[in-house]
GROMACS .gro file of C-alpha atoms in nm:
model
  495
    1MET     CA    1  -1.037  -8.309   5.288
    2PRO     CA    2  -1.095  -8.088   5.544
    3ASN     CA    3  -1.345  -7.829   5.618
    4MET     CA    4  -1.308  -7.444   5.523
    5ALA     CA    5  -1.487  -7.192   5.743
    6VAL     CA    6  -1.672  -6.922   5.549
    7TYR     CA    7  -1.554  -6.619   5.782
    8ARG     CA    8  -1.240  -6.585   5.960
    9GLN     CA    9  -1.235  -6.628   6.329
   10GLU     CA   10  -1.007  -6.322   6.573
   11TRP     CA   11  -0.882  -6.372   6.915
   12ASP     CA   12  -1.092  -6.184   7.152
   13PRO     CA   13  -0.855  -6.059   7.445
   14VAL     CA   14  -1.169  -5.935   7.660
   15SER     CA   15  -1.379  -6.213   7.623
   16ARG     CA   16  -1.080  -6.435   7.587
   17THR     CA   17  -1.293  -6.586   7.284
   18TYR     CA   18  -1.255  -6.640   6.897
   19VAL     CA   19  -1.502  -6.387   6.770
   20GLN     CA   20  -1.605  -6.445   6.431
   21SER     CA   21  -1.519  -6.135   6.163
   22ASP     CA   22  -1.684  -6.007   5.834
   23GLN     CA   23  -1.390  -6.108   5.621
   24PHE     CA   24  -1.392  -6.458   5.472
   25TYR     CA   25  -1.134  -6.716   5.529
   26GLN     CA   26  -0.803  -6.738   5.329
   27MET     CA   27  -0.623  -7.094   5.380
   28TYR     CA   28  -0.267  -7.038   5.392
   29PRO     CA   29  -0.026  -7.062   5.040
   30SER     CA   30  -0.001  -7.442   4.990
   31ALA     CA   31   0.411  -7.584   5.082
   32SER     CA   32   0.599  -7.634   4.728
   33ALA     CA   33   0.671  -8.021   4.800
   34ALA     CA   34   0.530  -8.305   5.029
   35GLY     CA   35   0.621  -8.312   5.422
   36LEU     CA   36   0.567  -8.209   5.734
   37VAL     CA   37   0.429  -7.826   5.757
   38LEU     CA   38   0.523  -7.685   6.044
   39PRO     CA   39   0.188  -7.432   6.211
   40THR     CA   40   0.412  -7.121   6.295
   41SER     CA   41   0.521  -7.171   5.869
   42GLY     CA   42   0.219  -6.987   5.731
   43LEU     CA   43   0.152  -7.235   5.461
   44SER     CA   44  -0.100  -7.532   5.424
   45SER     CA   45  -0.033  -7.866   5.326
   46TYR     CA   46   0.111  -7.949   4.990
   47TYR     CA   47  -0.188  -8.209   4.951
   48LEU     CA   48  -0.436  -7.917   4.992
   49SER     CA   49  -0.310  -7.697   4.688
   50ASP     CA   50  -0.606  -7.743   4.495
   51MET     CA   51  -0.836  -7.603   4.815
   52VAL     CA   52  -0.579  -7.337   4.828
   53SER     CA   53  -0.589  -7.247   4.464
   54ASN     CA   54  -0.971  -7.298   4.443
   55GLY     CA   55  -1.040  -7.047   4.753
   56ASN     CA   56  -1.342  -6.968   4.945
   57PRO     CA   57  -1.633  -7.104   4.735
   58VAL     CA   58  -1.871  -6.846   4.918
   59ALA     CA   59  -1.627  -6.533   4.859
   60TRP     CA   60  -1.599  -6.634   4.488
   61ALA     CA   61  -1.998  -6.659   4.502
   62ARG     CA   62  -2.003  -6.293   4.676
   63LEU     CA   63  -1.686  -6.082   4.542
   64ALA     CA   64  -1.623  -6.226   4.199
   65TRP     CA   65  -1.860  -6.133   3.906
   66ALA     CA   66  -1.876  -6.181   3.558
   67GLN     CA   67  -2.054  -5.995   3.294
   68GLN     CA   68  -2.151  -6.104   2.934
   69SER     CA   69  -2.412  -5.883   2.737
   70THR     CA   70  -2.462  -6.038   2.347
   71TYR     CA   71  -2.660  -5.813   2.102
   72THR     CA   72  -2.775  -5.961   1.743
   73ILE     CA   73  -2.937  -5.786   1.477
   74ASN     CA   74  -3.128  -6.027   1.196
   75PRO     CA   75  -3.258  -5.725   0.923
   76GLN     CA   76  -3.427  -5.937   0.591
   77PHE     CA   77  -3.511  -5.764   0.276
   78GLN     CA   78  -3.678  -5.928  -0.031
   79LEU     CA   79  -3.790  -5.807  -0.350
   80GLU     CA   80  -4.047  -5.989  -0.603
   81TYR     CA   81  -4.131  -5.857  -0.997
   82LYS     CA   82  -4.321  -5.989  -1.260
   83LEU     CA   83  -4.090  -5.880  -1.601
   84LEU     CA   84  -4.343  -6.091  -1.813
   85GLY     CA   85  -4.717  -6.250  -1.729
   86LYS     CA   86  -4.915  -6.261  -1.427
   87ASP     CA   87  -5.139  -6.598  -1.532
   88GLU     CA   88  -5.039  -6.947  -1.535
   89GLU     CA   89  -5.137  -6.983  -1.912
   90GLU     CA   90  -4.880  -6.710  -1.986
   91THR     CA   91  -4.479  -6.670  -2.044
   92GLN     CA   92  -4.289  -6.610  -1.698
   93LEU     CA   93  -4.012  -6.423  -1.636
   94ASN     CA   94  -3.990  -6.351  -1.229
   95TYR     CA   95  -3.711  -6.217  -1.053
   96THR     CA   96  -3.656  -6.229  -0.706
   97GLY     CA   97  -3.354  -6.060  -0.476
   98GLU     CA   98  -3.259  -6.100  -0.110
   99VAL     CA   99  -3.052  -5.983   0.110
  100TYR     CA  100  -3.006  -6.141   0.473
  101MET     CA  101  -2.777  -5.984   0.706
  102ASN     CA  102  -2.653  -6.083   1.086
  103SER     CA  103  -2.484  -5.814   1.300
  104TYR     CA  104  -2.344  -5.973   1.671
  105THR     CA  105  -2.169  -5.851   1.919
  106GLU     CA  106  -2.074  -5.979   2.306
  107THR     CA  107  -1.888  -5.783   2.550
  108TYR     CA  108  -1.724  -6.031   2.847
  109ASN     CA  109  -1.583  -5.891   3.156
  110THR     CA  110  -1.464  -6.036   3.513
  111TYR     CA  111  -1.350  -5.919   3.833
  112LYS     CA  112  -1.165  -6.153   4.061
  113PRO     CA  113  -1.062  -5.984   4.372
  114GLY     CA  114  -0.747  -6.096   4.604
  115ALA     CA  115  -0.951  -6.153   4.877
  116LEU     CA  116  -1.075  -6.486   4.706
  117ASN     CA  117  -0.717  -6.648   4.781
  118SER     CA  118  -0.437  -6.605   4.994
  119ALA     CA  119  -0.199  -6.494   4.673
  120THR     CA  120   0.040  -6.203   4.713
  121TRP     CA  121   0.086  -5.918   4.460
  122GLN     CA  122   0.370  -6.122   4.331
  123ASP     CA  123   0.075  -6.364   4.217
  124LYS     CA  124  -0.083  -6.076   4.009
  125ILE     CA  125  -0.406  -6.066   4.251
  126ASN     CA  126  -0.717  -5.830   4.176
  127LYS     CA  127  -0.737  -5.981   3.817
  128THR     CA  128  -0.964  -5.815   3.560
  129SER     CA  129  -1.078  -5.899   3.181
  130ASN     CA  130  -1.217  -5.816   2.912
  131LYS     CA  131  -1.341  -5.933   2.552
  132GLU     CA  132  -1.493  -5.772   2.246
  133TYR     CA  133  -1.581  -5.994   1.956
  134LYS     CA  134  -1.804  -5.828   1.651
  135SER     CA  135  -1.931  -6.022   1.363
  136LEU     CA  136  -2.102  -5.924   1.047
  137ASP     CA  137  -2.248  -6.203   0.778
  138PHE     CA  138  -2.405  -6.046   0.475
  139GLN     CA  139  -2.552  -6.254   0.248
  140THR     CA  140  -2.746  -6.145  -0.127
  141ARG     CA  141  -2.942  -6.387  -0.331
  142HIS     CA  142  -3.097  -6.307  -0.669
  143THR     CA  143  -3.311  -6.549  -0.890
  144LEU     CA  144  -3.418  -6.550  -1.224
  145ILE     CA  145  -3.710  -6.793  -1.325
  146PHE     CA  146  -3.858  -6.878  -1.657
  147ARG     CA  147  -4.138  -7.033  -1.751
  148PRO     CA  148  -4.306  -7.037  -2.101
  149TRP     CA  149  -4.642  -7.164  -2.203
  150PHE     CA  150  -4.696  -7.431  -2.495
  151GLY     CA  151  -5.064  -7.329  -2.482
  152THR     CA  152  -5.137  -7.674  -2.353
  153PRO     CA  153  -5.071  -7.835  -1.971
  154ASP     CA  154  -4.912  -8.126  -2.071
  155HIS     CA  155  -4.528  -7.975  -2.143
  156SER     CA  156  -4.355  -7.771  -1.848
  157LEU     CA  157  -4.053  -7.624  -1.855
  158GLN     CA  158  -3.878  -7.411  -1.620
  159VAL     CA  159  -3.551  -7.232  -1.623
  160LEU     CA  160  -3.353  -7.080  -1.324
  161GLY     CA  161  -3.096  -6.904  -1.276
  162ARG     CA  162  -2.960  -6.762  -0.938
  163PHE     CA  163  -2.643  -6.574  -0.787
  164GLU     CA  164  -2.549  -6.587  -0.458
  165MET     CA  165  -2.266  -6.390  -0.298
  166ARG     CA  166  -2.180  -6.428   0.113
  167THR     CA  167  -1.935  -6.217   0.310
  168THR     CA  168  -1.814  -6.238   0.648
  169ASP     CA  169  -1.623  -6.009   0.894
  170ASN     CA  170  -1.524  -6.053   1.253
  171SER     CA  171  -1.274  -5.912   1.502
  172GLN     CA  172  -1.202  -6.022   1.843
  173GLN     CA  173  -1.020  -5.850   2.135
  174TYR     CA  174  -0.828  -5.951   2.473
  175MET     CA  175  -0.687  -5.748   2.753
  176GLU     CA  176  -0.625  -5.921   3.128
  177SER     CA  177  -0.457  -5.670   3.359
  178THR     CA  178  -0.380  -5.750   3.759
  179GLY     CA  179  -0.309  -5.511   4.020
  180VAL     CA  180  -0.588  -5.295   4.005
  181VAL     CA  181  -0.639  -5.135   4.370
  182GLY     CA  182  -0.870  -4.901   4.565
  183GLY     CA  183  -1.152  -5.115   4.485
  184ILE     CA  184  -1.199  -5.069   4.108
  185THR     CA  185  -1.305  -5.306   3.919
  186ASP     CA  186  -1.284  -5.220   3.567
  187PRO     CA  187  -1.128  -5.364   3.311
  188ASN     CA  188  -0.998  -5.057   3.079
  189VAL     CA  189  -0.808  -4.907   3.421
  190GLU     CA  190  -0.444  -4.858   3.410
  191ALA     CA  191  -0.279  -5.119   3.612
  192TYR     CA  192  -0.041  -5.417   3.536
  193LEU     CA  193  -0.120  -5.576   3.185
  194ASN     CA  194  -0.098  -5.921   3.192
  195SER     CA  195  -0.250  -6.035   2.850
  196LEU     CA  196  -0.349  -5.886   2.561
  197SER     CA  197  -0.436  -6.020   2.180
  198THR     CA  198  -0.680  -5.930   1.911
  199SER     CA  199  -0.717  -6.140   1.595
  200THR     CA  200  -0.926  -6.066   1.291
  201GLY     CA  201  -1.118  -6.239   0.994
  202LYS     CA  202  -1.303  -6.249   0.666
  203GLY     CA  203  -1.401  -6.452   0.429
  204HIS     CA  204  -1.638  -6.401   0.160
  205SER     CA  205  -1.808  -6.716  -0.136
  206MET     CA  206  -2.000  -6.682  -0.435
  207SER     CA  207  -2.228  -6.914  -0.626
  208VAL     CA  208  -2.384  -6.968  -0.964
  209THR     CA  209  -2.647  -7.172  -1.033
  210GLY     CA  210  -2.826  -7.276  -1.328
  211SER     CA  211  -3.093  -7.578  -1.371
  212LEU     CA  212  -3.325  -7.684  -1.606
  213HIS     CA  213  -3.674  -7.911  -1.525
  214TYR     CA  214  -3.880  -8.027  -1.836
  215ALA     CA  215  -4.229  -8.251  -1.781
  216TYR     CA  216  -4.453  -8.428  -2.002
  217LYS     CA  217  -4.806  -8.515  -1.887
  218SER     CA  218  -4.600  -8.576  -1.556
  219LYS     CA  219  -4.533  -8.908  -1.702
  220TYR     CA  220  -4.164  -8.835  -1.786
  221MET     CA  221  -3.896  -8.559  -1.584
  222PHE     CA  222  -3.629  -8.469  -1.669
  223ASP     CA  223  -3.371  -8.195  -1.441
  224PHE     CA  224  -2.983  -8.070  -1.515
  225THR     CA  225  -2.847  -7.828  -1.313
  226ILE     CA  226  -2.471  -7.707  -1.291
  227ARG     CA  227  -2.316  -7.497  -1.011
  228GLY     CA  228  -2.038  -7.341  -0.974
  229ASP     CA  229  -1.909  -7.246  -0.600
  230GLY     CA  230  -1.612  -6.975  -0.547
  231SER     CA  231  -1.438  -6.983  -0.212
  232THR     CA  232  -1.156  -6.717  -0.053
  233LYS     CA  233  -1.063  -7.036   0.190
  234PHE     CA  234  -0.875  -7.205  -0.088
  235GLY     CA  235  -0.520  -7.108  -0.270
  236SER     CA  236  -0.508  -6.943  -0.631
  237GLY     CA  237  -0.602  -7.201  -0.916
  238ASN     CA  238  -0.854  -7.401  -0.635
  239LYS     CA  239  -1.111  -7.132  -0.512
  240TRP     CA  240  -1.379  -7.264  -0.767
  241GLY     CA  241  -1.508  -7.558  -0.817
  242PHE     CA  242  -1.837  -7.697  -1.071
  243PHE     CA  243  -2.055  -7.934  -0.990
  244PRO     CA  244  -2.306  -8.070  -1.257
  245GLY     CA  245  -2.647  -8.278  -1.169
  246ILE     CA  246  -2.881  -8.490  -1.401
  247SER     CA  247  -3.176  -8.657  -1.318
  248GLY     CA  248  -3.530  -8.815  -1.494
  249ARG     CA  249  -3.796  -9.017  -1.393
  250TRP     CA  250  -4.056  -9.192  -1.521
  251ASN     CA  251  -4.365  -9.279  -1.384
  252ILE     CA  252  -4.538  -9.614  -1.555
  253SER     CA  253  -4.830  -9.588  -1.392
  254ASP     CA  254  -4.937  -9.314  -1.586
  255GLU     CA  255  -4.939  -9.463  -1.891
  256SER     CA  256  -5.194  -9.610  -2.091
  257PHE     CA  257  -5.114  -9.950  -2.118
  258PHE     CA  258  -5.063  -9.918  -1.738
  259ARG     CA  259  -5.489  -9.875  -1.670
  260PRO     CA  260  -5.537 -10.271  -1.626
  261LEU     CA  261  -5.306 -10.332  -1.309
  262ARG     CA  262  -5.375  -9.987  -1.205
  263GLY     CA  263  -5.705 -10.021  -1.216
  264ASP     CA  264  -6.012  -9.758  -1.085
  265GLU     CA  265  -5.840  -9.491  -0.892
  266GLY     CA  266  -5.523  -9.703  -0.810
  267LYS     CA  267  -5.764  -9.960  -0.664
  268TYR     CA  268  -5.463 -10.259  -0.721
  269ILE     CA  269  -5.115 -10.028  -0.785
  270SER     CA  270  -5.194  -9.692  -0.751
  271MET     CA  271  -4.811  -9.562  -0.829
  272LEU     CA  272  -4.517  -9.770  -0.981
  273GLY     CA  273  -4.216  -9.517  -1.093
  274VAL     CA  274  -3.864  -9.536  -1.137
  275SER     CA  275  -3.603  -9.244  -1.119
  276GLY     CA  276  -3.229  -9.172  -1.136
  277GLY     CA  277  -2.919  -8.947  -1.127
  278TRP     CA  278  -2.604  -8.848  -1.151
  279GLY     CA  279  -2.445  -8.551  -1.003
  280VAL     CA  280  -2.100  -8.441  -0.829
  281GLY     CA  281  -2.150  -8.246  -0.519
  282GLY     CA  282  -1.834  -8.060  -0.305
  283ASN     CA  283  -1.714  -7.970   0.055
  284ALA     CA  284  -1.535  -7.761   0.206
  285SER     CA  285  -1.594  -7.792   0.550
  286PHE     CA  286  -1.299  -7.592   0.711
  287GLY     CA  287  -1.240  -7.260   0.850
  288ASP     CA  288  -1.125  -6.969   0.647
  289ASN     CA  289  -0.767  -6.819   0.620
  290LEU     CA  290  -0.590  -7.141   0.645
  291MET     CA  291  -0.418  -7.004   0.336
  292TYR     CA  292  -0.196  -6.769   0.546
  293ASN     CA  293   0.035  -6.818   0.855
  294ASN     CA  294  -0.054  -6.714   1.145
  295TYR     CA  295   0.289  -6.555   1.377
  296ALA     CA  296   0.272  -6.637   1.761
  297SER     CA  297   0.567  -6.504   2.017
  298ILE     CA  298   0.785  -6.800   2.096
  299GLY     CA  299   1.006  -6.626   2.351
  300SER     CA  300   1.315  -6.397   2.337
  301TYR     CA  301   1.605  -6.464   2.116
  302LEU     CA  302   1.907  -6.232   2.163
  303GLY     CA  303   1.730  -6.021   2.390
  304SER     CA  304   1.466  -5.917   2.213
  305THR     CA  305   1.117  -6.066   2.117
  306ALA     CA  306   1.080  -6.363   1.886
  307ILE     CA  307   0.808  -6.473   1.670
  308ALA     CA  308   0.766  -6.729   1.421
  309PRO     CA  309   0.487  -6.878   1.199
  310SER     CA  310   0.212  -7.130   1.425
  311ASN     CA  311   0.070  -7.282   1.121
  312LEU     CA  312   0.163  -7.393   0.792
  313ARG     CA  313  -0.030  -7.235   0.525
  314LEU     CA  314  -0.296  -7.455   0.326
  315THR     CA  315  -0.263  -7.311  -0.065
  316LEU     CA  316  -0.296  -7.653  -0.257
  317ILE     CA  317  -0.588  -7.754  -0.067
  318GLN     CA  318  -0.896  -7.826  -0.329
  319TRP     CA  319  -1.239  -7.903  -0.288
  320GLU     CA  320  -1.356  -8.258  -0.168
  321LYS     CA  321  -1.577  -8.386  -0.451
  322THR     CA  322  -1.797  -8.665  -0.422
  323LYS     CA  323  -1.973  -8.824  -0.785
  324SER     CA  324  -2.276  -9.043  -0.716
  325TRP     CA  325  -2.585  -9.180  -0.894
  326ASN     CA  326  -2.899  -9.361  -0.752
  327ILE     CA  327  -3.128  -9.588  -0.898
  328GLY     CA  328  -3.497  -9.568  -0.749
  329VAL     CA  329  -3.791  -9.771  -0.742
  330LYS     CA  330  -4.159  -9.647  -0.589
  331LEU     CA  331  -4.419  -9.826  -0.558
  332GLY     CA  332  -4.747  -9.766  -0.387
  333LEU     CA  333  -5.061 -10.008  -0.379
  334PHE     CA  334  -5.435 -10.034  -0.283
  335LYS     CA  335  -5.472  -9.636  -0.344
  336ASP     CA  336  -5.155  -9.604  -0.168
  337LEU     CA  337  -5.249  -9.806   0.127
  338LEU     CA  338  -4.901  -9.988   0.085
  339ASN     CA  339  -4.627  -9.795  -0.019
  340PHE     CA  340  -4.230  -9.902  -0.108
  341ASP     CA  341  -3.967  -9.665  -0.206
  342LEU     CA  342  -3.629  -9.851  -0.285
  343ASN     CA  343  -3.302  -9.668  -0.365
  344VAL     CA  344  -2.984  -9.824  -0.477
  345TYR     CA  345  -2.674  -9.578  -0.468
  346ASP     CA  346  -2.293  -9.578  -0.509
  347ARG     CA  347  -2.109  -9.265  -0.389
  348ARG     CA  348  -1.723  -9.202  -0.475
  349THR     CA  349  -1.540  -8.908  -0.296
  350SER     CA  350  -1.206  -8.765  -0.441
  351ASP     CA  351  -0.988  -8.532  -0.245
  352LEU     CA  352  -1.101  -8.632   0.072
  353LEU     CA  353  -1.048  -8.384   0.348
  354MET     CA  354  -0.950  -8.477   0.653
  355THR     CA  355  -0.829  -8.272   0.961
  356ASN     CA  356  -0.507  -8.286   1.145
  357VAL     CA  357  -0.294  -8.442   0.978
  358GLY     CA  358   0.020  -8.567   1.062
  359ILE     CA  359   0.334  -8.503   0.892
  360PRO     CA  360   0.691  -8.521   0.980
  361SER     CA  361   0.827  -8.351   1.251
  362SER     CA  362   1.138  -8.225   1.039
  363THR     CA  363   0.913  -7.953   0.926
  364GLY     CA  364   0.924  -7.809   1.210
  365PHE     CA  365   0.519  -7.890   1.304
  366SER     CA  366   0.344  -8.204   1.408
  367ALA     CA  367   0.023  -8.175   1.168
  368LEU     CA  368  -0.142  -7.992   0.930
  369ASP     CA  369  -0.505  -7.826   0.995
  370TRP     CA  370  -0.621  -7.963   0.686
  371ALA     CA  371  -0.515  -8.177   0.380
  372ASN     CA  372  -0.683  -8.359   0.063
  373VAL     CA  373  -0.563  -8.715   0.218
  374GLY     CA  374  -0.729  -9.011  -0.074
  375SER     CA  375  -1.050  -9.092  -0.184
  376LEU     CA  376  -1.352  -9.304  -0.055
  377ARG     CA  377  -1.633  -9.536  -0.141
  378ASN     CA  378  -1.965  -9.608  -0.025
  379ASN     CA  379  -2.232  -9.801  -0.154
  380GLY     CA  380  -2.561  -9.980  -0.056
  381TRP     CA  381  -2.956  -9.938  -0.062
  382GLU     CA  382  -3.263  -9.772   0.131
  383LEU     CA  383  -3.611  -9.924   0.161
  384TYR     CA  384  -3.874  -9.716   0.306
  385PHE     CA  385  -4.224  -9.844   0.370
  386ASN     CA  386  -4.525  -9.686   0.508
  387THR     CA  387  -4.926  -9.739   0.512
  388GLY     CA  388  -5.219  -9.556   0.500
  389ARG     CA  389  -5.472  -9.549   0.802
  390ILE     CA  390  -5.497  -9.923   0.820
  391PHE     CA  391  -5.618  -9.948   1.184
  392ASN     CA  392  -5.722  -9.702   1.433
  393VAL     CA  393  -5.532  -9.776   1.830
  394GLY     CA  394  -5.559  -9.475   2.029
  395LYS     CA  395  -5.299  -9.206   1.845
  396PHE     CA  396  -5.168  -9.462   1.629
  397SER     CA  397  -5.310  -9.512   1.227
  398MET     CA  398  -5.049  -9.594   1.032
  399VAL     CA  399  -4.711  -9.817   1.014
  400LYS     CA  400  -4.364  -9.696   0.907
  401PHE     CA  401  -4.013  -9.864   0.872
  402ASN     CA  402  -3.693  -9.829   0.669
  403LEU     CA  403  -3.397 -10.083   0.606
  404ALA     CA  404  -3.072  -9.955   0.464
  405GLN     CA  405  -2.710 -10.130   0.411
  406ASN     CA  406  -2.404  -9.920   0.326
  407VAL     CA  407  -2.039 -10.079   0.269
  408ASN     CA  408  -1.795  -9.847   0.290
  409ARG     CA  409  -1.424  -9.849   0.167
  410ILE     CA  410  -1.072  -9.685   0.131
  411THR     CA  411  -0.971  -9.678  -0.207
  412SER     CA  412  -0.682  -9.478  -0.164
  413MET     CA  413  -0.483  -9.235   0.084
  414ASP     CA  414  -0.138  -9.073   0.097
  415GLU     CA  415   0.147  -9.335   0.243
  416THR     CA  416   0.240  -9.054   0.504
  417VAL     CA  417  -0.098  -9.004   0.614
  418LEU     CA  418  -0.147  -9.412   0.635
  419ALA     CA  419   0.180  -9.426   0.829
  420SER     CA  420   0.069  -9.157   1.097
  421MET     CA  421  -0.282  -9.267   1.138
  422ASN     CA  422  -0.159  -9.684   1.217
  423PRO     CA  423   0.085  -9.634   1.480
  424ASP     CA  424   0.222  -9.956   1.655
  425PHE     CA  425  -0.002 -10.153   1.902
  426GLU     CA  426   0.115 -10.153   2.270
  427ASN     CA  427  -0.029 -10.423   2.363
  428LYS     CA  428  -0.216 -10.318   2.690
  429ASN     CA  429  -0.524 -10.375   2.842
  430GLU     CA  430  -0.875 -10.215   2.755
  431GLU     CA  431  -0.696 -10.098   2.434
  432TRP     CA  432  -0.788 -10.220   2.085
  433MET     CA  433  -0.640 -10.172   1.757
  434SER     CA  434  -0.733  -9.950   1.503
  435ARG     CA  435  -0.596  -9.916   1.170
  436VAL     CA  436  -0.711  -9.769   0.828
  437GLN     CA  437  -0.609  -9.997   0.546
  438ILE     CA  438  -0.663  -9.959   0.190
  439GLY     CA  439  -0.992 -10.158   0.062
  440ASN     CA  440  -1.138 -10.163   0.416
  441ALA     CA  441  -1.390  -9.943   0.598
  442LEU     CA  442  -1.223  -9.620   0.740
  443GLY     CA  443  -1.236  -9.645   1.131
  444GLY     CA  444  -1.231 -10.015   1.171
  445ILE     CA  445  -1.164 -10.199   1.468
  446TYR     CA  446  -0.921 -10.483   1.440
  447GLY     CA  447  -0.824 -10.820   1.668
  448PHE     CA  448  -0.622 -11.036   1.736
  449ARG     CA  449  -0.591 -11.408   1.620
  450ASN     CA  450  -0.667 -11.669   1.851
  451LEU     CA  451  -0.407 -11.915   1.842
  452GLY     CA  452  -0.554 -12.109   2.100
  453VAL     CA  453  -0.583 -12.207   2.475
  454TYR     CA  454  -0.309 -12.258   2.697
  455ARG     CA  455  -0.304 -12.617   2.783
  456TYR     CA  456  -0.220 -12.504   3.194
  457ASP     CA  457  -0.402 -12.256   3.419
  458TYR     CA  458  -0.352 -12.104   3.727
  459GLU     CA  459  -0.407 -12.257   4.028
  460HIS     CA  460  -0.165 -12.269   4.267
  461SER     CA  461   0.106 -12.062   4.063
  462GLY     CA  462   0.155 -12.342   3.817
  463TYR     CA  463   0.123 -12.599   4.048
  464PHE     CA  464  -0.182 -12.818   4.121
  465ALA     CA  465  -0.238 -12.939   4.487
  466ASP     CA  466  -0.190 -13.320   4.404
  467GLU     CA  467   0.150 -13.353   4.316
  468GLU     CA  468   0.086 -13.649   4.029
  469ASP     CA  469  -0.152 -13.366   3.861
  470ASN     CA  470   0.162 -13.168   3.791
  471THR     CA  471   0.288 -13.368   3.538
  472LYS     CA  472   0.034 -13.475   3.327
  473TYR     CA  473   0.055 -13.239   3.111
  474GLY     CA  474   0.431 -13.323   3.054
  475THR     CA  475   0.764 -13.300   3.255
  476TYR     CA  476   0.967 -12.994   3.277
  477GLU     CA  477   1.271 -13.196   3.111
  478GLU     CA  478   0.989 -13.302   2.845
  479TRP     CA  479   0.933 -12.956   2.777
  480LEU     CA  480   1.332 -12.877   2.804
  481ASN     CA  481   1.416 -13.101   2.520
  482ASP     CA  482   1.087 -12.955   2.278
  483PRO     CA  483   1.097 -12.543   2.391
  484THR     CA  484   0.833 -12.486   2.074
  485SER     CA  485   0.540 -12.694   2.253
  486ALA     CA  486   0.343 -12.517   2.531
  487PRO     CA  487   0.510 -12.551   2.853
  488PRO     CA  488   0.362 -12.781   3.101
  489THR     CA  489   0.196 -12.654   3.429
  490ALA     CA  490   0.519 -12.763   3.634
  491ALA     CA  491   0.763 -12.561   3.359
  492ILE     CA  492   0.575 -12.225   3.416
  493ALA     CA  493   0.674 -12.264   3.845
  494ALA     CA  494   1.006 -12.377   3.768
  495ALA     CA  495   1.065 -12.091   3.502
   0.00000   0.00000   0.00000
């Protein structure tokens, strides 16, 4: 690449020398095709088109600008009211109300004068743009907690009810104009309108949660939860998902029969507990408004502007649900000097959500933004170990580590999705085969089976330097009589 001058040089007839001017240097427009460029053509070489389009970097730094301003407001309100009781040894009913808001505004303006390059008025020079974006996120949460007092601290019960609602609203507009004259840089002045777009979005979600927790002398604990989530992301009949859960725990080390093993203040086994749980979780991690068609201009038809849907409505998409269970064992030794936490789990996901799902092109589209495509299973175990303060070496006084194993398997998937994700291998170097197969891990990498090593080498294009060595793996005639055998060395060059 040649060097580019920052400023133009003009011929001074008096001093008969070139004098640097105060105008930034501009390259001539690039030729439309490769070939010889004459000095009098007023064009730059085709191979310098990238430099021509980039323009003078110093001119960009001095003349062009981009201005961005953002404003964020995050008000929060909280109200707590004790409807019944105030002391721990009284029946209590407490209410908490919370409101969160997030208001965000962004303005982004740009200006690119014609002096940045050698473009003409037909190339839409003196370009200005304006983007305005506004969003409002409103959340409210109301919680009621009921704690009855049974006259003894041995029994503990808590009942919780919660209602949450969230609303999001955003809008955006973009305008780009060219041909602004007179040094005006305001993007809102009258000029040639080059681009204009607007967009808006809304989303609403709601959830209701109920939970119950019971404990007896901290030995036995039981929890039950049910949650209902509703979202406008889904079509009619699929907006709500219900997700129950149940769990329990038994602290064996607190039993009277365990005292000999526990010792004084946990001298031997300070903690031994088992727990188990089962529940259903939901996932809706995709954008809003997918259940509606978006329309965009596709050019002209019979002399008029034509518009067409740019997506397919996703009215049948459902909540992704994961049913899981786990069993855990917690063990503490020597006054919690050594601690072990082991968990075994199994998770089964149904209505698996996947983005960019390929579909037959006969529909007029190549892919769906999101779709429920199948089911997945994960099972495995996790072991966590940590110690108390067993030594002091500088800042280090304890040890922590964990081990885990997870097995992932696809249990079902739509056949059209499998076909779109498993194209034929193109047999190219530095590429590998990735297949999605039922009964195997998602995203597994596969290779080819090795049939063996060729019985020849590539020395001298198939020939050895010593003529006698060319027949030690078989002659060309022998290979012709038995084509199923591996070709001999001499056969490679002869073929």
